[in-house]
Each structure stands twice: as structure tokens, then as C-alpha cells.
């Protein structure tokens, strides 16, 4: 829980251009000791329900009837202001253009400042580039497979840096990227060209560069899909894949990029995969 609030403290500088900065939160250059003290102070004032709400991230992109939502309507405002939820995720349907997207994120943060906690929101999206591009404005990139084929960390970091610029300009502070899955199963219906490579070394190097690029503007990253989604033949959005690999096999292959990127960068989050590993978790 404390790590979440360290990130919130850093986010204040990030989202300050979009809404009035909360007076109760320190700037991101606050000394570590003061940050620790401030985190403890915030936590001490939170109820259990508020702590739970801060750990939840809601979809702000769809109405109850599943139609795309492009404005901060009353149900969203009420949820943020009443419960003090911690985050919102926005999908492609909610991000129509530059002015609309910035207005959307700004109003989300304004609603958060009206909650009792006055803690800035995590506003997230999946801006991987290539097949998974949520922003409908900005720069189109060919995707991770192309970056892996180029196999130049400087190019990958530059691409991620541009993504960082564009997310920051729209008030989005979390990117669910990079994909660290190794593309080692040709029957995989969901990863494919979203992966940097079938080579764990290339995935490791490109993943590290991508994180560094996103961090250029303080965009939080989320490595995915731990512990590896590359060796499946089922789309985990519609079914439950099962991988028969042992822990040793995962350690010597799928886990290599995660271990490498964690070792060489400051990772903010990790997204887990919706996958069964019966030889690892036997219960």
C-alpha cells in the first residue's frame, strides 16, 4: 500500500497541469524521509473502505449499456468523489481526440480533488504501439515485433519516449506496457506481434529500453503478462489457457525478461496473466 502512495506523490507533479494540485500532497522532489512521513500520515487517516477503494481501478470508457463513454458523467464523478477510488482505465472508445481526451482526464482529476482524500488518480491506458494503440491522435508506431526486428535499444527507448510525451500531454499517467511475453507459440491468438521477439534476450533488452522511454515523463509502467503469455493457444480474454511448463522451464525462459527488466529499471507495476500453470501451482 505504501508503494502505491509513493507513486501518488510523484504523480502530483505529473498531473499538476491538468488540475489544481492537492495542497496535502508533496511535490515529487520531496526528500524520501518526508515522503515516508506523508505516506504514513495519509494512510493513518484512511478508513478500511478507502484503502480498498484506492486499490481499485475502474473502466471509465463504457456506460452500463456498454456504449463508449467520452465524458466524465455523473456516475463516474459520484464514484470518485464518494468512494475515493484509486484509478481509472480508458480504452480506445473513450479517447476520441486531443482536446476531448485532455478534458476527460482533467475532469477525472478534478473529481478526485473533491473526494475526502484528495489523492490524485492513476489514469491508465494500454498504449503499446502497433496492434494495441488506444490513442486516436498522436504518433502511430509499427509495434513491438518491428522494434524487436530492428533490435536497437536506442530506437525502442526513443519510441517509448514519444509515447510518454503524448500520454503525458493528455493527462494519462499509467501505461500498461511493455509486453514482456516471448512469442514462442505460433498458435498464440493474442500475443504474436505484440511481443518483441521469440528470443528472451531481445525481449529483455527491448523491454528495458521501453521502460526507460516511458519513464522519461514519469509515466508509470506495468510489465505484462507475468509470468508469460507467449506459449498459449487460447485467448485469455475469452477462455482460460493452461501451460504445462514446470517452474524450472519458466525460470529458464519466460521469466528471463521479467527478471532482467526488474533488475535494470525501476518498475512501477506488474500485470499478471489469466493463465493456469498446473505444474507450478498445484492447488
PDB file of C-alpha atoms in Angstrom:
ATOM      1  CA  UNK A   1       0.000   0.000   0.000  1.00  0.00           C
ATOM      2  CA  UNK A   2       2.838   2.391   0.791  1.00  0.00           C
ATOM      3  CA  UNK A   3       4.346   1.869  -2.661  1.00  0.00           C
ATOM      4  CA  UNK A   4       1.058   2.993  -4.203  1.00  0.00           C
ATOM      5  CA  UNK A   5       1.239   6.241  -2.274  1.00  0.00           C
ATOM      6  CA  UNK A   6       4.868   6.873  -3.187  1.00  0.00           C
ATOM      7  CA  UNK A   7       3.649   6.753  -6.754  1.00  0.00           C
ATOM      8  CA  UNK A   8       0.767   9.102  -5.929  1.00  0.00           C
ATOM      9  CA  UNK A   9       3.268  11.598  -4.545  1.00  0.00           C
ATOM     10  CA  UNK A  10       5.219  11.514  -7.789  1.00  0.00           C
ATOM     11  CA  UNK A  11       2.019  11.822  -9.814  1.00  0.00           C
ATOM     12  CA  UNK A  12       1.245  15.234  -8.318  1.00  0.00           C
ATOM     13  CA  UNK A  13       3.932  16.846 -10.426  1.00  0.00           C
ATOM     14  CA  UNK A  14       2.729  14.875 -13.446  1.00  0.00           C
ATOM     15  CA  UNK A  15      -0.923  15.884 -13.363  1.00  0.00           C
ATOM     16  CA  UNK A  16      -0.468  19.376 -11.957  1.00  0.00           C
ATOM     17  CA  UNK A  17      -1.017  20.954 -15.369  1.00  0.00           C
ATOM     18  CA  UNK A  18      -4.498  19.459 -15.578  1.00  0.00           C
ATOM     19  CA  UNK A  19      -5.931  20.339 -12.182  1.00  0.00           C
ATOM     20  CA  UNK A  20      -5.186  22.285  -9.030  1.00  0.00           C
ATOM     21  CA  UNK A  21      -2.506  20.364  -7.178  1.00  0.00           C
ATOM     22  CA  UNK A  22      -3.712  18.977  -3.864  1.00  0.00           C
ATOM     23  CA  UNK A  23      -2.297  21.071  -1.065  1.00  0.00           C
ATOM     24  CA  UNK A  24      -1.960  17.995   1.124  1.00  0.00           C
ATOM     25  CA  UNK A  25       0.424  16.195  -1.230  1.00  0.00           C
ATOM     26  CA  UNK A  26       4.138  16.896  -1.501  1.00  0.00           C
ATOM     27  CA  UNK A  27       5.981  17.515  -4.773  1.00  0.00           C
ATOM     28  CA  UNK A  28       7.873  14.676  -6.391  1.00  0.00           C
ATOM     29  CA  UNK A  29      11.224  16.168  -5.294  1.00  0.00           C
ATOM     30  CA  UNK A  30      10.333  15.872  -1.618  1.00  0.00           C
ATOM     31  CA  UNK A  31      13.093  14.146   0.377  1.00  0.00           C
ATOM     32  CA  UNK A  32      12.452  10.460   0.976  1.00  0.00           C
ATOM     33  CA  UNK A  33      12.061  10.865   4.738  1.00  0.00           C
ATOM     34  CA  UNK A  34       9.354  13.488   4.264  1.00  0.00           C
ATOM     35  CA  UNK A  35       7.631  11.296   1.692  1.00  0.00           C
ATOM     36  CA  UNK A  36       7.627   8.377   4.108  1.00  0.00           C
ATOM     37  CA  UNK A  37       6.141  10.606   6.810  1.00  0.00           C
ATOM     38  CA  UNK A  38       3.486  11.950   4.436  1.00  0.00           C
ATOM     39  CA  UNK A  39       2.530   8.467   3.256  1.00  0.00           C
ATOM     40  CA  UNK A  40       2.084   7.328   6.838  1.00  0.00           C
ATOM     41  CA  UNK A  41       0.009  10.414   7.610  1.00  0.00           C
ATOM     42  CA  UNK A  42      -2.314   9.785   4.653  1.00  0.00           C
ATOM     43  CA  UNK A  43      -2.689   6.102   5.484  1.00  0.00           C
ATOM     44  CA  UNK A  44      -3.412   6.821   9.127  1.00  0.00           C
ATOM     45  CA  UNK A  45      -6.406   8.947   8.149  1.00  0.00           C
ATOM     46  CA  UNK A  46      -7.897   6.402   5.748  1.00  0.00           C
ATOM     47  CA  UNK A  47     -10.745   4.075   6.580  1.00  0.00           C
ATOM     48  CA  UNK A  48     -10.597   0.434   5.522  1.00  0.00           C
ATOM     49  CA  UNK A  49     -13.124   1.140   2.751  1.00  0.00           C
ATOM     50  CA  UNK A  50     -10.965   3.984   1.465  1.00  0.00           C
ATOM     51  CA  UNK A  51      -7.872   1.779   1.439  1.00  0.00           C
ATOM     52  CA  UNK A  52      -9.772  -0.805  -0.586  1.00  0.00           C
ATOM     53  CA  UNK A  53     -11.123   1.854  -2.962  1.00  0.00           C
ATOM     54  CA  UNK A  54      -7.613   3.214  -3.541  1.00  0.00           C
ATOM     55  CA  UNK A  55      -6.548  -0.217  -4.797  1.00  0.00           C
ATOM     56  CA  UNK A  56      -9.328  -0.421  -7.394  1.00  0.00           C
ATOM     57  CA  UNK A  57      -9.191   0.793 -10.984  1.00  0.00           C
ATOM     58  CA  UNK A  58     -12.496   1.284 -12.796  1.00  0.00           C
ATOM     59  CA  UNK A  59     -13.277   1.300 -16.515  1.00  0.00           C
ATOM     60  CA  UNK A  60     -14.227   4.856 -17.397  1.00  0.00           C
ATOM     61  CA  UNK A  61     -14.741   4.041 -21.064  1.00  0.00           C
ATOM     62  CA  UNK A  62     -18.171   2.422 -21.095  1.00  0.00           C
ATOM     63  CA  UNK A  63     -21.649   3.183 -19.854  1.00  0.00           C
ATOM     64  CA  UNK A  64     -23.723   0.461 -18.194  1.00  0.00           C
ATOM     65  CA  UNK A  65     -25.232  -0.255 -21.647  1.00  0.00           C
ATOM     66  CA  UNK A  66     -21.703  -0.943 -22.955  1.00  0.00           C
ATOM     67  CA  UNK A  67     -21.695   2.129 -25.210  1.00  0.00           C
ATOM     68  CA  UNK A  68     -18.469   4.151 -25.318  1.00  0.00           C
ATOM     69  CA  UNK A  69     -18.190   6.959 -22.795  1.00  0.00           C
ATOM     70  CA  UNK A  70     -16.285  10.100 -23.793  1.00  0.00           C
ATOM     71  CA  UNK A  71     -17.213  12.414 -20.897  1.00  0.00           C
ATOM     72  CA  UNK A  72     -16.973  12.337 -17.119  1.00  0.00           C
ATOM     73  CA  UNK A  73     -20.642  11.702 -16.387  1.00  0.00           C
ATOM     74  CA  UNK A  74     -22.358  11.791 -13.009  1.00  0.00           C
ATOM     75  CA  UNK A  75     -21.936   8.071 -12.163  1.00  0.00           C
ATOM     76  CA  UNK A  76     -18.155   8.362 -12.649  1.00  0.00           C
ATOM     77  CA  UNK A  77     -17.962  11.628 -10.694  1.00  0.00           C
ATOM     78  CA  UNK A  78     -20.017  10.192  -7.863  1.00  0.00           C
ATOM     79  CA  UNK A  79     -17.887   7.040  -7.660  1.00  0.00           C
ATOM     80  CA  UNK A  80     -14.672   9.058  -7.486  1.00  0.00           C
ATOM     81  CA  UNK A  81     -15.936  11.724  -5.090  1.00  0.00           C
ATOM     82  CA  UNK A  82     -17.902   9.380  -2.811  1.00  0.00           C
ATOM     83  CA  UNK A  83     -15.593   6.392  -2.546  1.00  0.00           C
ATOM     84  CA  UNK A  84     -12.191   7.878  -3.360  1.00  0.00           C
ATOM     85  CA  UNK A  85     -11.329   5.194  -5.908  1.00  0.00           C
ATOM     86  CA  UNK A  86      -7.673   4.977  -6.871  1.00  0.00           C
ATOM     87  CA  UNK A  87      -7.708   4.748 -10.641  1.00  0.00           C
ATOM     88  CA  UNK A  88      -9.492   4.820 -13.980  1.00  0.00           C
ATOM     89  CA  UNK A  89      -8.608   2.897 -17.137  1.00  0.00           C
ATOM     90  CA  UNK A  90      -9.534   4.349 -20.511  1.00  0.00           C
ATOM     91  CA  UNK A  91      -9.927   2.304 -23.689  1.00  0.00           C
ATOM     92  CA  UNK A  92      -9.968   3.430 -27.308  1.00  0.00           C
ATOM     93  CA  UNK A  93     -13.655   4.380 -27.400  1.00  0.00           C
ATOM     94  CA  UNK A  94     -13.133   6.949 -24.653  1.00  0.00           C
ATOM     95  CA  UNK A  95     -10.186   8.684 -26.315  1.00  0.00           C
ATOM     96  CA  UNK A  96     -11.544  10.364 -29.444  1.00  0.00           C
ATOM     97  CA  UNK A  97      -9.165  13.282 -29.824  1.00  0.00           C
ATOM     98  CA  UNK A  98      -6.651  15.540 -28.129  1.00  0.00           C
ATOM     99  CA  UNK A  99      -8.983  18.192 -26.670  1.00  0.00           C
ATOM    100  CA  UNK A 100     -11.641  15.674 -25.671  1.00  0.00           C
ATOM    101  CA  UNK A 101      -9.112  13.312 -24.044  1.00  0.00           C
ATOM    102  CA  UNK A 102      -7.411  16.078 -22.059  1.00  0.00           C
ATOM    103  CA  UNK A 103     -10.787  17.442 -20.915  1.00  0.00           C
ATOM    104  CA  UNK A 104     -11.786  13.932 -19.845  1.00  0.00           C
ATOM    105  CA  UNK A 105      -8.660  13.307 -17.759  1.00  0.00           C
ATOM    106  CA  UNK A 106      -8.696  16.809 -16.281  1.00  0.00           C
ATOM    107  CA  UNK A 107     -12.276  16.388 -15.083  1.00  0.00           C
ATOM    108  CA  UNK A 108     -11.433  12.995 -13.622  1.00  0.00           C
ATOM    109  CA  UNK A 109      -8.665  14.574 -11.555  1.00  0.00           C
ATOM    110  CA  UNK A 110     -10.927  17.448 -10.526  1.00  0.00           C
ATOM    111  CA  UNK A 111     -13.453  14.904  -9.232  1.00  0.00           C
ATOM    112  CA  UNK A 112     -10.690  13.188  -7.270  1.00  0.00           C
ATOM    113  CA  UNK A 113      -9.791  16.502  -5.643  1.00  0.00           C
ATOM    114  CA  UNK A 114     -13.375  16.708  -4.348  1.00  0.00           C
ATOM    115  CA  UNK A 115     -13.097  13.403  -2.534  1.00  0.00           C
ATOM    116  CA  UNK A 116     -12.227  13.343   1.156  1.00  0.00           C
ATOM    117  CA  UNK A 117      -8.739  12.003   0.459  1.00  0.00           C
ATOM    118  CA  UNK A 118      -7.804  14.480  -2.288  1.00  0.00           C
ATOM    119  CA  UNK A 119      -5.335  11.966  -3.704  1.00  0.00           C
ATOM    120  CA  UNK A 120      -4.638  12.163  -7.477  1.00  0.00           C
ATOM    121  CA  UNK A 121      -5.969   9.377  -9.663  1.00  0.00           C
ATOM    122  CA  UNK A 122      -3.972   6.844 -11.591  1.00  0.00           C
ATOM    123  CA  UNK A 123      -5.326   7.321 -15.126  1.00  0.00           C
ATOM    124  CA  UNK A 124      -4.254   4.471 -17.335  1.00  0.00           C
ATOM    125  CA  UNK A 125      -4.475   3.014 -20.809  1.00  0.00           C
ATOM    126  CA  UNK A 126      -2.812   0.330 -22.967  1.00  0.00           C
ATOM    127  CA  UNK A 127      -0.565   2.235 -25.351  1.00  0.00           C
ATOM    128  CA  UNK A 128       1.786  -0.494 -26.566  1.00  0.00           C
ATOM    129  CA  UNK A 129       2.031   0.745 -30.136  1.00  0.00           C
ATOM    130  CA  UNK A 130       1.188  -1.392 -33.153  1.00  0.00           C
ATOM    131  CA  UNK A 131      -1.944  -3.528 -32.744  1.00  0.00           C
ATOM    132  CA  UNK A 132      -2.710  -2.193 -29.278  1.00  0.00           C
ATOM    133  CA  UNK A 133      -2.955   1.576 -29.658  1.00  0.00           C
ATOM    134  CA  UNK A 134      -5.640   3.319 -27.600  1.00  0.00           C
ATOM    135  CA  UNK A 135      -4.970   6.950 -28.500  1.00  0.00           C
ATOM    136  CA  UNK A 136      -6.766   8.073 -31.644  1.00  0.00           C
ATOM    137  CA  UNK A 137      -4.450  11.046 -32.066  1.00  0.00           C
ATOM    138  CA  UNK A 138      -0.686  11.271 -31.986  1.00  0.00           C
ATOM    139  CA  UNK A 139       2.023   9.098 -33.481  1.00  0.00           C
ATOM    140  CA  UNK A 140       1.334   5.649 -34.941  1.00  0.00           C
ATOM    141  CA  UNK A 141       4.156   3.142 -34.427  1.00  0.00           C
ATOM    142  CA  UNK A 142       4.565  -0.286 -36.074  1.00  0.00           C
ATOM    143  CA  UNK A 143       4.652  -2.174 -32.771  1.00  0.00           C
ATOM    144  CA  UNK A 144       6.940  -4.353 -30.697  1.00  0.00           C
ATOM    145  CA  UNK A 145       7.712  -7.019 -33.300  1.00  0.00           C
ATOM    146  CA  UNK A 146       9.150  -4.326 -35.581  1.00  0.00           C
ATOM    147  CA  UNK A 147      11.188  -2.872 -32.719  1.00  0.00           C
ATOM    148  CA  UNK A 148      12.479  -6.333 -31.891  1.00  0.00           C
ATOM    149  CA  UNK A 149      13.457  -6.883 -35.523  1.00  0.00           C
ATOM    150  CA  UNK A 150      15.388  -3.601 -35.507  1.00  0.00           C
ATOM    151  CA  UNK A 151      16.918  -4.741 -32.205  1.00  0.00           C
ATOM    152  CA  UNK A 152      18.266  -1.329 -31.253  1.00  0.00           C
ATOM    153  CA  UNK A 153      17.557  -0.252 -27.639  1.00  0.00           C
ATOM    154  CA  UNK A 154      18.066   3.395 -28.589  1.00  0.00           C
ATOM    155  CA  UNK A 155      15.282   3.227 -31.178  1.00  0.00           C
ATOM    156  CA  UNK A 156      12.951   1.445 -28.741  1.00  0.00           C
ATOM    157  CA  UNK A 157      13.656   3.972 -25.996  1.00  0.00           C
ATOM    158  CA  UNK A 158      13.016   6.839 -28.421  1.00  0.00           C
ATOM    159  CA  UNK A 159       9.691   5.327 -29.498  1.00  0.00           C
ATOM    160  CA  UNK A 160       8.621   4.821 -25.882  1.00  0.00           C
ATOM    161  CA  UNK A 161       9.757   8.359 -25.102  1.00  0.00           C
ATOM    162  CA  UNK A 162       7.415   9.740 -27.762  1.00  0.00           C
ATOM    163  CA  UNK A 163       4.586   7.623 -26.350  1.00  0.00           C
ATOM    164  CA  UNK A 164       5.488   9.056 -22.945  1.00  0.00           C
ATOM    165  CA  UNK A 165       5.271  12.617 -24.324  1.00  0.00           C
ATOM    166  CA  UNK A 166       1.847  12.017 -25.820  1.00  0.00           C
ATOM    167  CA  UNK A 167       0.373  10.259 -22.788  1.00  0.00           C
ATOM    168  CA  UNK A 168       1.688  12.999 -20.512  1.00  0.00           C
ATOM    169  CA  UNK A 169       0.158  15.688 -22.727  1.00  0.00           C
ATOM    170  CA  UNK A 170      -3.245  14.017 -22.363  1.00  0.00           C
ATOM    171  CA  UNK A 171      -3.064  13.633 -18.585  1.00  0.00           C
ATOM    172  CA  UNK A 172      -2.592   9.848 -18.662  1.00  0.00           C
ATOM    173  CA  UNK A 173      -0.027   8.725 -16.106  1.00  0.00           C
ATOM    174  CA  UNK A 174      -0.022   4.910 -16.362  1.00  0.00           C
ATOM    175  CA  UNK A 175       0.734   2.814 -19.440  1.00  0.00           C
ATOM    176  CA  UNK A 176       0.051  -0.912 -19.279  1.00  0.00           C
ATOM    177  CA  UNK A 177       3.233  -1.697 -21.196  1.00  0.00           C
ATOM    178  CA  UNK A 178       5.673  -3.080 -22.155  1.00  0.00           C
ATOM    179  CA  UNK A 179       4.736  -6.611 -23.191  1.00  0.00           C
ATOM    180  CA  UNK A 180       7.463  -8.982 -21.982  1.00  0.00           C
ATOM    181  CA  UNK A 181       5.865 -12.159 -23.315  1.00  0.00           C
ATOM    182  CA  UNK A 182       8.134 -14.257 -25.531  1.00  0.00           C
ATOM    183  CA  UNK A 183       6.496 -15.149 -28.832  1.00  0.00           C
ATOM    184  CA  UNK A 184       7.310 -18.869 -28.797  1.00  0.00           C
ATOM    185  CA  UNK A 185       3.986 -20.412 -29.862  1.00  0.00           C
ATOM    186  CA  UNK A 186       2.803 -19.806 -33.452  1.00  0.00           C
ATOM    187  CA  UNK A 187      -0.756 -20.783 -32.422  1.00  0.00           C
ATOM    188  CA  UNK A 188      -0.973 -17.945 -29.888  1.00  0.00           C
ATOM    189  CA  UNK A 189      -4.032 -15.847 -30.858  1.00  0.00           C
ATOM    190  CA  UNK A 190      -3.414 -12.872 -28.583  1.00  0.00           C
ATOM    191  CA  UNK A 191       0.332 -12.093 -28.335  1.00  0.00           C
ATOM    192  CA  UNK A 192       2.050 -12.575 -31.701  1.00  0.00           C
ATOM    193  CA  UNK A 193       3.405  -9.257 -32.983  1.00  0.00           C
ATOM    194  CA  UNK A 194       2.726  -7.641 -29.594  1.00  0.00           C
ATOM    195  CA  UNK A 195       5.874  -9.455 -28.464  1.00  0.00           C
ATOM    196  CA  UNK A 196       9.319  -8.056 -29.189  1.00  0.00           C
ATOM    197  CA  UNK A 197      10.705 -11.429 -30.170  1.00  0.00           C
ATOM    198  CA  UNK A 198      10.900 -15.191 -29.722  1.00  0.00           C
ATOM    199  CA  UNK A 199      14.358 -14.577 -28.211  1.00  0.00           C
ATOM    200  CA  UNK A 200      14.276 -13.852 -24.447  1.00  0.00           C
ATOM    201  CA  UNK A 201      17.437 -11.755 -24.725  1.00  0.00           C
ATOM    202  CA  UNK A 202      15.887  -9.411 -27.281  1.00  0.00           C
ATOM    203  CA  UNK A 203      12.667  -9.168 -25.251  1.00  0.00           C
ATOM    204  CA  UNK A 204      14.754  -8.305 -22.172  1.00  0.00           C
ATOM    205  CA  UNK A 205      16.749  -5.572 -23.894  1.00  0.00           C
ATOM    206  CA  UNK A 206      13.802  -4.009 -25.714  1.00  0.00           C
ATOM    207  CA  UNK A 207      11.644  -4.200 -22.597  1.00  0.00           C
ATOM    208  CA  UNK A 208      14.282  -2.402 -20.545  1.00  0.00           C
ATOM    209  CA  UNK A 209      14.602   0.324 -23.198  1.00  0.00           C
ATOM    210  CA  UNK A 210      10.824   0.713 -23.404  1.00  0.00           C
ATOM    211  CA  UNK A 211      10.543   1.224 -19.648  1.00  0.00           C
ATOM    212  CA  UNK A 212      13.277   3.856 -19.722  1.00  0.00           C
ATOM    213  CA  UNK A 213      11.466   5.694 -22.515  1.00  0.00           C
ATOM    214  CA  UNK A 214       8.110   5.697 -20.726  1.00  0.00           C
ATOM    215  CA  UNK A 215       9.772   6.953 -17.554  1.00  0.00           C
ATOM    216  CA  UNK A 216      11.006  10.000 -19.478  1.00  0.00           C
ATOM    217  CA  UNK A 217       7.884  11.900 -18.388  1.00  0.00           C
ATOM    218  CA  UNK A 218       7.188   9.913 -15.264  1.00  0.00           C
ATOM    219  CA  UNK A 219       4.677   7.585 -16.908  1.00  0.00           C
ATOM    220  CA  UNK A 220       4.235   4.519 -14.711  1.00  0.00           C
ATOM    221  CA  UNK A 221       4.838   1.189 -16.433  1.00  0.00           C
ATOM    222  CA  UNK A 222       3.250  -2.212 -15.978  1.00  0.00           C
ATOM    223  CA  UNK A 223       5.193  -5.241 -17.180  1.00  0.00           C
ATOM    224  CA  UNK A 224       2.908  -7.878 -18.682  1.00  0.00           C
ATOM    225  CA  UNK A 225       1.732 -10.619 -18.742  1.00  0.00           C
ATOM    226  CA  UNK A 226       3.539 -12.248 -15.800  1.00  0.00           C
ATOM    227  CA  UNK A 227       4.738 -14.995 -15.718  1.00  0.00           C
ATOM    228  CA  UNK A 228       4.368 -15.265 -19.504  1.00  0.00           C
ATOM    229  CA  UNK A 229       1.562 -15.438 -22.082  1.00  0.00           C
ATOM    230  CA  UNK A 230       3.572 -16.309 -25.176  1.00  0.00           C
ATOM    231  CA  UNK A 231       3.196 -20.090 -25.069  1.00  0.00           C
ATOM    232  CA  UNK A 232      -0.599 -20.317 -25.195  1.00  0.00           C
ATOM    233  CA  UNK A 233      -3.091 -21.319 -27.878  1.00  0.00           C
ATOM    234  CA  UNK A 234      -6.102 -19.681 -26.178  1.00  0.00           C
ATOM    235  CA  UNK A 235      -7.144 -16.043 -25.892  1.00  0.00           C
ATOM    236  CA  UNK A 236      -7.306 -15.395 -22.154  1.00  0.00           C
ATOM    237  CA  UNK A 237      -9.986 -12.730 -22.737  1.00  0.00           C
ATOM    238  CA  UNK A 238     -12.413 -15.439 -23.829  1.00  0.00           C
ATOM    239  CA  UNK A 239     -11.026 -18.653 -22.311  1.00  0.00           C
ATOM    240  CA  UNK A 240      -8.626 -19.945 -19.685  1.00  0.00           C
ATOM    241  CA  UNK A 241      -5.266 -21.013 -21.173  1.00  0.00           C
ATOM    242  CA  UNK A 242      -3.251 -23.728 -19.496  1.00  0.00           C
ATOM    243  CA  UNK A 243       0.540 -24.013 -19.776  1.00  0.00           C
ATOM    244  CA  UNK A 244       2.170 -27.272 -18.698  1.00  0.00           C
ATOM    245  CA  UNK A 245       5.637 -25.777 -18.135  1.00  0.00           C
ATOM    246  CA  UNK A 246       7.423 -26.522 -14.886  1.00  0.00           C
ATOM    247  CA  UNK A 247       8.854 -23.789 -12.682  1.00  0.00           C
ATOM    248  CA  UNK A 248      12.372 -24.591 -13.926  1.00  0.00           C
ATOM    249  CA  UNK A 249      11.224 -24.258 -17.526  1.00  0.00           C
ATOM    250  CA  UNK A 250       9.598 -20.901 -16.783  1.00  0.00           C
ATOM    251  CA  UNK A 251      12.685 -19.726 -14.909  1.00  0.00           C
ATOM    252  CA  UNK A 252      14.935 -20.615 -17.834  1.00  0.00           C
ATOM    253  CA  UNK A 253      12.741 -18.968 -20.463  1.00  0.00           C
ATOM    254  CA  UNK A 254       9.531 -16.968 -19.781  1.00  0.00           C
ATOM    255  CA  UNK A 255      10.783 -15.355 -16.588  1.00  0.00           C
ATOM    256  CA  UNK A 256      14.083 -14.125 -18.068  1.00  0.00           C
ATOM    257  CA  UNK A 257      12.705 -10.812 -19.443  1.00  0.00           C
ATOM    258  CA  UNK A 258      10.829 -10.034 -16.219  1.00  0.00           C
ATOM    259  CA  UNK A 259      13.898 -10.710 -14.104  1.00  0.00           C
ATOM    260  CA  UNK A 260      16.120  -8.666 -16.425  1.00  0.00           C
ATOM    261  CA  UNK A 261      13.850  -5.614 -16.639  1.00  0.00           C
ATOM    262  CA  UNK A 262      13.231  -5.653 -12.878  1.00  0.00           C
ATOM    263  CA  UNK A 263      16.975  -5.745 -12.324  1.00  0.00           C
ATOM    264  CA  UNK A 264      17.796  -2.902 -14.699  1.00  0.00           C
ATOM    265  CA  UNK A 265      14.910  -0.439 -14.208  1.00  0.00           C
ATOM    266  CA  UNK A 266      12.550   0.876 -11.560  1.00  0.00           C
ATOM    267  CA  UNK A 267       9.316  -0.964 -12.323  1.00  0.00           C
ATOM    268  CA  UNK A 268       6.047   0.504 -11.030  1.00  0.00           C
ATOM    269  CA  UNK A 269       3.635  -2.386 -11.569  1.00  0.00           C
ATOM    270  CA  UNK A 270       3.341  -5.913 -12.918  1.00  0.00           C
ATOM    271  CA  UNK A 271       0.214  -7.272 -14.634  1.00  0.00           C
ATOM    272  CA  UNK A 272      -0.443 -10.951 -14.093  1.00  0.00           C
ATOM    273  CA  UNK A 273      -1.757 -13.292 -16.779  1.00  0.00           C
ATOM    274  CA  UNK A 274      -5.098 -15.109 -16.622  1.00  0.00           C
ATOM    275  CA  UNK A 275      -3.456 -18.495 -17.095  1.00  0.00           C
ATOM    276  CA  UNK A 276      -3.290 -21.831 -15.294  1.00  0.00           C
ATOM    277  CA  UNK A 277       0.134 -23.332 -14.530  1.00  0.00           C
ATOM    278  CA  UNK A 278      -0.793 -26.728 -13.039  1.00  0.00           C
ATOM    279  CA  UNK A 279       2.846 -27.826 -12.681  1.00  0.00           C
ATOM    280  CA  UNK A 280       3.711 -24.676 -10.728  1.00  0.00           C
ATOM    281  CA  UNK A 281       0.589 -24.008  -8.662  1.00  0.00           C
ATOM    282  CA  UNK A 282      -0.745 -27.480  -7.988  1.00  0.00           C
ATOM    283  CA  UNK A 283      -3.710 -26.355  -5.893  1.00  0.00           C
TER     284      UNK A 283
END
